[in-house]
mmCIF file of C-alpha atoms in Angstrom:
data_model
loop_
_atom_site.group_PDB
_atom_site.id
_atom_site.type_symbol
_atom_site.label_atom_id
_atom_site.label_comp_id
_atom_site.label_asym_id
_atom_site.label_seq_id
_atom_site.Cartn_x
_atom_site.Cartn_y
_atom_site.Cartn_z
ATOM 1 C CA MET A 74 51.958 -30.018 20.605
ATOM 2 C CA LYS A 75 51.087 -26.548 21.545
ATOM 3 C CA ILE A 76 51.675 -25.081 18.388
ATOM 4 C CA LYS A 77 49.670 -27.878 16.632
ATOM 5 C CA ASN A 78 46.630 -27.116 18.966
ATOM 6 C CA PHE A 79 47.101 -23.351 18.494
ATOM 7 C CA ILE A 80 47.182 -23.771 14.593
ATOM 8 C CA ILE A 81 44.004 -26.074 15.101
ATOM 9 C CA ARG A 82 42.000 -23.453 17.064
ATOM 10 C CA PHE A 83 43.258 -20.524 14.763
ATOM 11 C CA LEU A 84 41.916 -22.320 11.914
ATOM 12 C CA CYS A 85 38.627 -23.268 13.458
ATOM 13 C CA VAL A 86 38.076 -19.671 14.487
ATOM 14 C CA PHE A 87 39.014 -18.600 10.910
ATOM 15 C CA PHE A 88 36.642 -20.725 9.138
ATOM 16 C CA VAL A 89 33.729 -19.983 11.687
ATOM 17 C CA THR A 90 34.281 -16.408 11.334
ATOM 18 C CA LEU A 91 34.692 -16.631 7.356
ATOM 19 C CA ILE A 92 31.188 -18.819 7.269
ATOM 20 C CA PHE A 93 29.554 -16.375 9.573
ATOM 21 C CA LYS A 94 30.520 -13.409 7.319
ATOM 22 C CA ASN A 95 29.358 -15.306 4.432
ATOM 23 C CA TYR A 96 26.029 -15.999 5.915
ATOM 24 C CA THR A 97 25.506 -12.470 7.028
ATOM 25 C CA TYR A 98 26.589 -11.165 3.608
ATOM 26 C CA ALA A 99 24.153 -13.763 1.856
ATOM 27 C CA ASN A 100 21.138 -12.486 3.794
ATOM 28 C CA VAL A 101 21.671 -8.825 2.806
ATOM 29 C CA ILE A 102 18.995 -7.538 0.481
ATOM 30 C CA THR A 103 19.417 -4.212 -1.121
ATOM 31 C CA TYR A 104 16.660 -1.784 -2.240
ATOM 32 C CA ASP A 105 16.973 1.134 -4.684
ATOM 33 C CA TYR A 106 14.212 3.694 -4.758
ATOM 34 C CA ASP A 107 13.751 7.407 -4.024
ATOM 35 C CA TYR A 108 13.153 7.032 -0.284
ATOM 36 C CA ASP A 109 13.577 10.642 0.821
ATOM 37 C CA ASN A 110 11.527 12.151 -2.024
ATOM 38 C CA ASP A 111 14.221 14.267 -3.574
ATOM 39 C CA GLY A 112 13.977 12.791 -7.084
ATOM 40 C CA ILE A 113 17.295 10.784 -6.798
ATOM 41 C CA HIS A 114 17.471 7.030 -6.105
ATOM 42 C CA ASP A 115 18.589 5.813 -2.659
ATOM 43 C CA LYS A 116 19.823 2.628 -1.297
ATOM 44 C CA ILE A 117 18.706 0.679 1.872
ATOM 45 C CA GLU A 118 20.588 -2.457 2.738
ATOM 46 C CA GLU A 119 18.457 -5.147 4.896
ATOM 47 C CA ASN A 120 20.187 -7.785 7.110
ATOM 48 C CA LYS A 121 18.023 -10.160 9.467
ATOM 49 C CA ILE A 122 20.549 -11.503 12.090
ATOM 50 C CA ASN A 123 19.175 -13.497 15.240
ATOM 51 C CA GLY A 124 15.635 -12.270 14.603
ATOM 52 C CA ILE A 125 16.688 -8.756 14.517
ATOM 53 C CA LEU A 126 16.238 -6.536 11.403
ATOM 54 C CA HIS A 127 19.345 -4.431 10.719
ATOM 55 C CA LEU A 128 18.980 -1.441 8.130
ATOM 56 C CA THR A 129 21.790 0.608 6.656
ATOM 57 C CA MET A 130 20.411 3.657 4.540
ATOM 58 C CA TYR A 131 22.408 5.616 1.945
ATOM 59 C CA LEU A 132 19.977 8.758 1.324
ATOM 60 C CA SER A 133 20.991 11.472 -1.102
ATOM 61 C CA SER A 134 19.768 14.219 0.805
ATOM 62 C CA VAL A 135 21.830 13.090 3.975
ATOM 63 C CA ASN A 136 25.702 13.221 3.569
ATOM 64 C CA GLU A 137 26.001 10.216 6.231
ATOM 65 C CA ARG A 138 24.985 6.668 6.496
ATOM 66 C CA ILE A 139 21.887 6.068 8.804
ATOM 67 C CA ASN A 140 21.739 2.920 10.706
ATOM 68 C CA TYR A 141 18.537 1.426 12.311
ATOM 69 C CA ILE A 142 17.885 -1.668 14.452
ATOM 70 C CA ILE A 143 14.318 -3.089 14.309
ATOM 71 C CA LYS A 144 13.440 -5.452 17.174
ATOM 72 C CA PRO A 145 10.140 -7.284 16.651
ATOM 73 C CA ASP A 146 7.413 -7.342 19.404
ATOM 74 C CA ASP A 147 6.574 -10.790 18.225
ATOM 75 C CA SER A 148 9.555 -13.015 18.061
ATOM 76 C CA GLU A 149 7.707 -15.164 15.526
ATOM 77 C CA ILE A 150 7.686 -12.692 13.038
ATOM 78 C CA ILE A 151 10.654 -10.678 11.733
ATOM 79 C CA PRO A 152 9.589 -7.665 10.000
ATOM 80 C CA SER A 153 10.705 -6.784 6.563
ATOM 81 C CA ILE A 154 11.224 -3.205 4.784
ATOM 82 C CA HIS A 155 9.613 -2.375 1.772
ATOM 83 C CA LYS A 156 8.750 0.965 -0.109
ATOM 84 C CA SER A 157 5.232 2.218 0.473
ATOM 85 C CA TYR A 158 2.706 3.660 -1.948
ATOM 86 C CA LYS A 159 4.341 7.350 -1.682
ATOM 87 C CA LYS A 160 8.033 8.469 -2.245
ATOM 88 C CA GLY A 161 9.269 9.473 1.203
ATOM 89 C CA ASP A 162 7.413 6.573 2.796
ATOM 90 C CA ILE A 163 8.792 3.112 3.624
ATOM 91 C CA GLU A 164 6.819 0.202 5.501
ATOM 92 C CA VAL A 165 8.081 -2.021 8.250
ATOM 93 C CA ASP A 166 5.753 -4.988 7.442
ATOM 94 C CA SER A 167 4.929 -7.626 10.149
ATOM 95 C CA THR A 168 1.930 -9.149 8.114
ATOM 96 C CA TYR A 169 1.150 -12.814 9.098
ATOM 97 C CA TYR A 170 1.438 -14.137 5.345
ATOM 98 C CA SER A 171 0.840 -17.562 6.316
ATOM 99 C CA MET A 172 -2.032 -17.011 8.827
ATOM 100 C CA GLY A 173 -4.987 -15.886 6.730
ATOM 101 C CA GLY A 174 -3.672 -12.781 5.506
ATOM 102 C CA GLN A 175 -3.668 -10.747 8.648
ATOM 103 C CA VAL A 176 -2.035 -7.308 7.956
ATOM 104 C CA TYR A 177 -0.001 -5.350 10.206
ATOM 105 C CA SER A 178 2.243 -2.608 8.800
ATOM 106 C CA GLU A 179 3.767 0.605 9.961
ATOM 107 C CA VAL A 180 4.449 3.416 7.481
ATOM 108 C CA TYR A 181 7.365 5.824 8.193
ATOM 109 C CA SER A 182 7.683 9.052 6.426
ATOM 110 C CA TRP A 183 10.891 10.812 5.829
ATOM 111 C CA PHE A 184 11.219 14.400 7.540
ATOM 112 C CA LEU A 185 13.987 16.249 5.850
ATOM 113 C CA ASN A 186 14.497 18.767 8.334
ATOM 114 C CA GLU A 187 14.828 16.486 11.228
ATOM 115 C CA LYS A 188 16.688 13.873 8.831
ATOM 116 C CA GLN A 189 14.585 11.119 10.362
ATOM 117 C CA PHE A 190 11.839 8.512 9.594
ATOM 118 C CA PHE A 191 8.837 9.138 11.889
ATOM 119 C CA LEU A 192 5.863 6.636 12.286
ATOM 120 C CA THR A 193 2.747 8.136 10.407
ATOM 121 C CA ARG A 194 0.343 5.535 10.067
ATOM 122 C CA VAL A 195 -0.341 2.025 11.166
ATOM 123 C CA ILE A 196 -2.074 -0.411 8.883
ATOM 124 C CA THR A 197 -4.215 -3.379 9.861
ATOM 125 C CA GLY A 198 -6.785 -5.634 8.487
ATOM 126 C CA GLU A 199 -7.147 -8.266 5.674
ATOM 127 C CA ARG A 200 -5.178 -8.833 2.457
ATOM 128 C CA ALA A 201 -6.905 -9.189 -0.843
ATOM 129 C CA ASP A 202 -7.876 -12.774 -1.795
ATOM 130 C CA PRO A 203 -8.140 -12.663 -5.767
ATOM 131 C CA ILE A 204 -8.795 -16.388 -5.833
ATOM 132 C CA SER A 205 -11.772 -15.798 -3.939
ATOM 133 C CA GLU A 206 -12.629 -12.674 -6.138
ATOM 134 C CA VAL A 207 -11.919 -10.411 -3.108
ATOM 135 C CA PHE A 208 -9.735 -7.951 -5.146
ATOM 136 C CA PHE A 209 -9.198 -5.310 -2.605
ATOM 137 C CA PRO A 210 -7.712 -5.386 0.945
ATOM 138 C CA SER A 211 -9.978 -4.643 3.825
ATOM 139 C CA LEU A 212 -7.872 -2.154 5.820
ATOM 140 C CA LYS A 213 -8.063 -0.024 8.794
ATOM 141 C CA ILE A 214 -5.692 3.097 8.519
ATOM 142 C CA ASP A 215 -4.775 4.724 11.623
ATOM 143 C CA ARG A 216 -2.949 7.992 11.508
ATOM 144 C CA VAL A 217 -0.133 8.553 14.174
ATOM 145 C CA LYS A 218 1.007 11.589 15.956
ATOM 146 C CA CYS A 219 4.557 12.671 15.737
ATOM 147 C CA CYS A 220 7.126 11.544 16.500
ATOM 148 C CA ARG A 221 8.037 7.781 16.953
ATOM 149 C CA VAL A 222 11.390 7.013 15.410
ATOM 150 C CA LEU A 223 11.959 4.315 13.032
ATOM 151 C CA GLY A 224 13.417 1.436 15.042
ATOM 152 C CA SER A 225 11.624 2.624 18.197
ATOM 153 C CA ASN A 226 9.119 0.222 20.077
ATOM 154 C CA GLU A 227 7.869 3.178 22.305
ATOM 155 C CA LYS A 228 3.944 3.425 22.341
ATOM 156 C CA TYR A 229 2.218 5.889 19.765
ATOM 157 C CA ILE A 230 -0.728 8.050 19.758
ATOM 158 C CA ILE A 231 -3.499 7.735 17.228
ATOM 159 C CA VAL A 232 -4.910 10.867 15.710
ATOM 160 C CA PRO A 233 -8.702 11.046 16.532
ATOM 161 C CA ASP A 234 -11.033 10.272 13.784
ATOM 162 C CA VAL A 235 -12.597 13.796 13.548
ATOM 163 C CA ASP A 236 -9.201 15.330 13.098
ATOM 164 C CA VAL A 237 -8.471 12.743 10.402
ATOM 165 C CA LYS A 238 -11.600 13.482 8.564
ATOM 166 C CA LYS A 239 -10.949 17.112 8.481
ATOM 167 C CA GLU A 240 -7.530 16.615 6.924
ATOM 168 C CA VAL A 241 -9.124 14.021 4.376
ATOM 169 C CA ILE A 242 -11.832 16.569 3.472
ATOM 170 C CA SER A 243 -9.078 19.212 2.988
ATOM 171 C CA SER A 244 -7.227 16.928 0.638
ATOM 172 C CA LEU A 245 -10.352 16.061 -1.295
ATOM 173 C CA ARG A 246 -10.937 19.698 -1.671
ATOM 174 C CA LYS A 247 -7.672 20.097 -3.275
ATOM 175 C CA ILE A 248 -8.284 17.352 -5.731
ATOM 176 C CA GLU A 249 -11.650 18.776 -6.527
ATOM 177 C CA VAL A 250 -9.853 22.249 -7.568
ATOM 178 C CA LEU A 251 -7.508 20.350 -9.661
ATOM 179 C CA ILE A 252 -10.185 18.267 -11.530
ATOM 180 C CA ASN A 253 -12.363 21.254 -12.125
ATOM 181 C CA GLU A 254 -9.145 22.725 -13.723
ATOM 182 C CA LYS A 255 -8.789 19.665 -16.013
ATOM 183 C CA LYS A 256 -5.620 18.910 -14.242
ATOM 184 C CA THR A 257 -6.480 15.346 -13.699
ATOM 185 C CA ASP A 258 -2.786 13.891 -13.748
ATOM 186 C CA ASP A 259 -2.052 16.257 -11.110
ATOM 187 C CA ALA A 260 -5.114 15.170 -9.215
ATOM 188 C CA ILE A 261 -4.408 11.564 -9.099
ATOM 189 C CA SER A 262 -0.612 11.726 -8.868
ATOM 190 C CA GLY A 263 -0.522 11.671 -5.196
ATOM 191 C CA VAL A 264 -3.407 9.309 -4.390
ATOM 192 C CA SER A 265 -2.495 5.984 -2.821
ATOM 193 C CA ILE A 266 -4.287 2.910 -1.970
ATOM 194 C CA TYR A 267 -4.365 4.121 1.632
ATOM 195 C CA ASP A 268 -5.679 7.539 0.585
ATOM 196 C CA ALA A 269 -8.365 5.858 -1.349
ATOM 197 C CA ILE A 270 -9.552 4.032 1.669
ATOM 198 C CA GLU A 271 -9.577 6.950 3.616
ATOM 199 C CA TYR A 272 -11.510 8.865 1.015
ATOM 200 C CA ALA A 273 -14.013 5.791 0.686
ATOM 201 C CA ASP A 274 -14.553 5.801 4.340
ATOM 202 C CA ILE A 275 -16.056 9.526 4.560
ATOM 203 C CA LEU A 276 -18.327 8.907 1.419
ATOM 204 C CA ASP A 277 -21.573 10.788 1.667
ATOM 205 C CA ASP A 278 -24.102 12.622 -0.427
ATOM 206 C CA ASN A 279 -21.633 15.873 -0.254
ATOM 207 C CA ASN A 280 -18.829 14.137 -2.137
ATOM 208 C CA VAL A 281 -20.145 11.088 -3.937
ATOM 209 C CA VAL A 282 -19.818 12.958 -7.182
ATOM 210 C CA LEU A 283 -16.378 14.096 -6.510
ATOM 211 C CA LEU A 284 -15.242 10.572 -5.624
ATOM 212 C CA ASN A 285 -17.047 9.082 -8.438
ATOM 213 C CA ASP A 286 -14.904 11.446 -10.904
ATOM 214 C CA LEU A 287 -11.778 10.517 -9.053
ATOM 215 C CA ALA A 288 -12.236 6.764 -9.037
ATOM 216 C CA PHE A 289 -12.766 7.192 -13.018
ATOM 217 C CA PHE A 290 -9.528 9.047 -13.536
ATOM 218 C CA LEU A 291 -7.589 6.607 -11.064
ATOM 219 C CA ALA A 292 -8.621 3.716 -13.134
ATOM 220 C CA LYS A 293 -6.311 4.610 -15.871
ATOM 221 C CA ASN A 294 -3.416 4.128 -13.757
ATOM 222 C CA ASP A 295 -4.491 2.330 -10.376
ATOM 223 C CA MET A 296 -7.242 -0.177 -10.684
ATOM 224 C CA ILE A 297 -6.953 -0.941 -6.986
ATOM 225 C CA SER A 298 -7.287 2.476 -5.728
ATOM 226 C CA SER A 299 -10.155 3.196 -8.057
ATOM 227 C CA GLY A 300 -11.928 -0.152 -7.235
ATOM 228 C CA ILE A 301 -11.875 0.525 -3.499
ATOM 229 C CA ILE A 302 -13.656 3.856 -4.048
ATOM 230 C CA LEU A 303 -16.144 2.433 -6.622
ATOM 231 C CA GLU A 304 -16.935 -0.640 -4.486
ATOM 232 C CA LYS A 305 -18.068 1.810 -1.669
ATOM 233 C CA ILE A 306 -20.090 3.883 -3.996
ATOM 234 C CA VAL A 307 -21.877 0.902 -5.566
ATOM 235 C CA ASN A 308 -22.572 -0.492 -2.119
ATOM 236 C CA ASN A 309 -23.962 2.785 -0.653
ATOM 237 C CA TYR A 310 -25.505 4.284 -3.866
ATOM 238 C CA PRO A 311 -26.629 1.150 -6.090
ATOM 239 C CA SER A 312 -28.637 3.497 -8.111
ATOM 240 C CA ARG A 313 -25.314 5.041 -9.801
ATOM 241 C CA VAL A 314 -25.376 2.795 -12.755
ATOM 242 C CA VAL A 315 -22.174 4.224 -14.376
ATOM 243 C CA ALA A 316 -20.207 3.628 -11.081
ATOM 244 C CA LYS A 317 -21.579 -0.031 -11.410
ATOM 245 C CA LEU A 318 -20.294 -0.197 -14.821
ATOM 246 C CA ASN A 319 -17.067 1.125 -13.988
ATOM 247 C CA LEU A 320 -16.466 -1.233 -11.102
ATOM 248 C CA ALA A 321 -17.504 -4.040 -13.412
ATOM 249 C CA ASP A 322 -14.694 -3.005 -15.671
ATOM 250 C CA VAL A 323 -12.281 -2.989 -12.651
ATOM 251 C CA TYR A 324 -13.280 -6.352 -11.488
ATOM 252 C CA TRP A 325 -12.851 -7.679 -15.127
ATOM 253 C CA GLU A 326 -9.489 -6.517 -15.420
ATOM 254 C CA LEU A 327 -8.303 -7.696 -11.919
ATOM 255 C CA GLY A 328 -9.786 -11.147 -12.656
ATOM 256 C CA LYS A 329 -8.063 -11.620 -15.822
ATOM 257 C CA GLU A 330 -4.878 -13.130 -14.145
ATOM 258 C CA TYR A 331 -7.014 -15.534 -12.009
ATOM 259 C CA ASN A 332 -9.766 -16.252 -14.678
ATOM 260 C CA LYS A 333 -12.212 -14.944 -12.170
ATOM 261 C CA TYR A 334 -15.192 -13.270 -13.709
ATOM 262 C CA ASP A 335 -18.205 -14.002 -11.553
ATOM 263 C CA LYS A 336 -18.397 -10.590 -9.835
ATOM 264 C CA SER A 337 -17.743 -8.476 -13.003
ATOM 265 C CA LYS A 338 -20.402 -10.465 -14.891
ATOM 266 C CA GLN A 339 -22.910 -9.899 -12.210
ATOM 267 C CA LEU A 340 -22.410 -6.089 -12.378
ATOM 268 C CA TYR A 341 -22.457 -5.885 -16.183
ATOM 269 C CA LYS A 342 -25.894 -7.938 -16.144
ATOM 270 C CA GLU A 343 -27.333 -5.516 -13.510
ATOM 271 C CA TYR A 344 -26.136 -2.747 -15.505
ATOM 272 C CA LYS A 345 -27.496 -4.160 -18.892
ATOM 273 C CA ASP A 346 -30.913 -4.836 -17.202
ATOM 274 C CA PHE A 347 -31.032 -1.269 -15.741
ATOM 275 C CA MET A 348 -30.368 0.294 -19.008
ATOM 276 C CA ILE A 349 -32.755 -1.860 -20.944
ATOM 277 C CA GLU A 350 -35.636 -1.393 -18.440
ATOM 278 C CA LYS A 351 -35.119 2.414 -18.842
ATOM 279 C CA GLY A 352 -35.326 2.263 -22.553
ATOM 280 C CA LYS A 353 -31.571 3.156 -23.012
ATOM 281 C CA GLY A 354 -30.470 -0.488 -24.292
ATOM 282 C CA GLY A 355 -28.784 1.595 -27.272
ATOM 283 C CA LYS A 356 -26.317 3.275 -25.012
ATOM 284 C CA ILE A 357 -24.718 -0.038 -23.450
ATOM 285 C CA PRO A 358 -21.125 -0.302 -24.567
ATOM 286 C CA LYS A 359 -20.432 -3.331 -26.713
ATOM 287 C CA ARG A 360 -17.885 -4.730 -24.322
ATOM 288 C CA VAL A 361 -20.775 -5.440 -21.935
ATOM 289 C CA PHE A 362 -22.625 -7.797 -24.403
ATOM 290 C CA VAL A 363 -19.107 -9.369 -25.419
ATOM 291 C CA ARG A 364 -18.133 -10.061 -21.779
ATOM 292 C CA LEU A 365 -21.433 -11.365 -20.682
ATOM 293 C CA SER A 366 -21.473 -13.880 -23.511
ATOM 294 C CA SER A 367 -17.819 -15.175 -22.882
#
């Protein structure tokens, strides 16, 4: 009888363990990407167990496995990991996807010398809503002082706005040099959505021409970043009619998937009316008339 009970208990434990292992394995998600910015693809395994995010990283620049445990501040939201807009950056995303699009995401950047991911930016705000023709997110970018490690919940210190502005201006000057040297691909290669938001935030009379040029070049590969800058230019400098045309083009392309064209047509009409009023109707691109009549 004792042997029978022992066998039954053993089988119960065995199958429970087997089920748990299979459950755990089934919840492992693997991401392949160049996370440490050395040109070689890396691998991150993400596993959510009992409301806690477990990460195992295999980075080409490190000859060992790195493990992180991320405990959410809000027990209702288990964060997820995804690549950010720049190589060498990852995001711990705790966005309220079911609560009106409230964004909360932490950007961690890889520091090779320390062989560690440190928090560099905190993103908050509202997601885009293309159905309502809100094509761009409304985000606040807070830069963070070093050095909060990935997985830590200790408090962070935000970089003062005046210091951020200096860094953003310095970044724009480098872009200006590249554009003047006709190296436009290099000028836009490192610009992310978050960078575009920071550039748009410091728009003024001194850089409006540069930002207008940057937005024009960005539109070839990144409609969102381009549109974020153009929208700020059109709102602050409505007389910049070419920016209005370029923004209309961005709205048009982004609206295709949702069959939403009201905002683009409104800008096309404003552009057309302005050009005709100035006696420049012959310079209006044909696509403006075609799209207004569609």
